CSV table of C-alpha atoms in Angstrom, one decimal:
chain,number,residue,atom,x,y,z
A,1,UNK,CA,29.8,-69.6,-48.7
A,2,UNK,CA,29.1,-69.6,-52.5
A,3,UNK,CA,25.6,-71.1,-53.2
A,4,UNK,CA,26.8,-72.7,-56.7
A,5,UNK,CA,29.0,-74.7,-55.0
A,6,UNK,CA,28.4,-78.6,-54.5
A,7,UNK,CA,31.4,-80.0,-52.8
A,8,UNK,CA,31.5,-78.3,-48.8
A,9,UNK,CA,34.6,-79.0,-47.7
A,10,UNK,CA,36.7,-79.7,-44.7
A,11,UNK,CA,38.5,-76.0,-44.8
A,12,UNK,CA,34.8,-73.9,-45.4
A,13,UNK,CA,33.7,-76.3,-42.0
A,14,UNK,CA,37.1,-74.8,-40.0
A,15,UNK,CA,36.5,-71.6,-41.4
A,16,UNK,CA,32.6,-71.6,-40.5
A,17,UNK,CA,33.7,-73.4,-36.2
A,18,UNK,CA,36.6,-70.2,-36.4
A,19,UNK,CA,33.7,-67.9,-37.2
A,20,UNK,CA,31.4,-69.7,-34.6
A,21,UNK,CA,34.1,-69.5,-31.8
A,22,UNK,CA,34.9,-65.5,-32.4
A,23,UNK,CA,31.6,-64.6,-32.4
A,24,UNK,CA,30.8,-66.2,-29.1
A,25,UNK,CA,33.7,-64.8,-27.6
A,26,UNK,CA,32.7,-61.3,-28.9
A,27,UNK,CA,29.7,-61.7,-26.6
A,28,UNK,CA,31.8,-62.1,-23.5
A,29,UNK,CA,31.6,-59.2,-21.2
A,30,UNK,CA,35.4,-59.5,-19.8
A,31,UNK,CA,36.8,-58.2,-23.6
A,32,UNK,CA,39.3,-54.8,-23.7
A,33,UNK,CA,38.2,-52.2,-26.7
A,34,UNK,CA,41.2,-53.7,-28.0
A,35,UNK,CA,40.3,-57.2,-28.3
A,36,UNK,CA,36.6,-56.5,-29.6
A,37,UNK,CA,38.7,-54.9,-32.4
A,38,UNK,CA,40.9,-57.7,-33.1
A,39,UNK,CA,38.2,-60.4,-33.3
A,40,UNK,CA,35.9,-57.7,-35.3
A,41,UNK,CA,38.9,-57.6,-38.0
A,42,UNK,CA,39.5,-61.2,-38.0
A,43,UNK,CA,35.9,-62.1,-38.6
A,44,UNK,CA,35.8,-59.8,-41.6
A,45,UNK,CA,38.9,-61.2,-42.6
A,46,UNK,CA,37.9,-64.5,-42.6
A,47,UNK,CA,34.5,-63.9,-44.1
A,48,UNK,CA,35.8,-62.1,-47.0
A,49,UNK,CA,38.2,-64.8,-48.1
A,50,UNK,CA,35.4,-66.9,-47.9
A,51,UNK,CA,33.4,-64.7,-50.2
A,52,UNK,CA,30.6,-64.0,-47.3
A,53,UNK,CA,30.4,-60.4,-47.5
């Protein structure tokens, strides 16, 4: 999230519970190659349009 910000809003909270919830499935141990992949993608995806990395 952008520091100079003042207002957090409702979408950066999704956006942050999303991030939450794939990392925490990228810890189980049951996950294909395939699907480590996926949720790798997806949580660069989503931190870049948030401006995180």
């Amino acid at each position: 999230m952008k520091s100079s910000r003042q207002q957090y809003t409702c979408n950066e909270y999704r956006v942050e519970m999303i991030l939450l919830g794939l990392n925490n499935r990228l810890r189980q141990e049951n996950l294909t190659q395939e699907e480590r992949r996926k949720i790798k993608e997806e949580i660069a995806r989503l931190e870049s349009d948030m401006g995180m990395s």
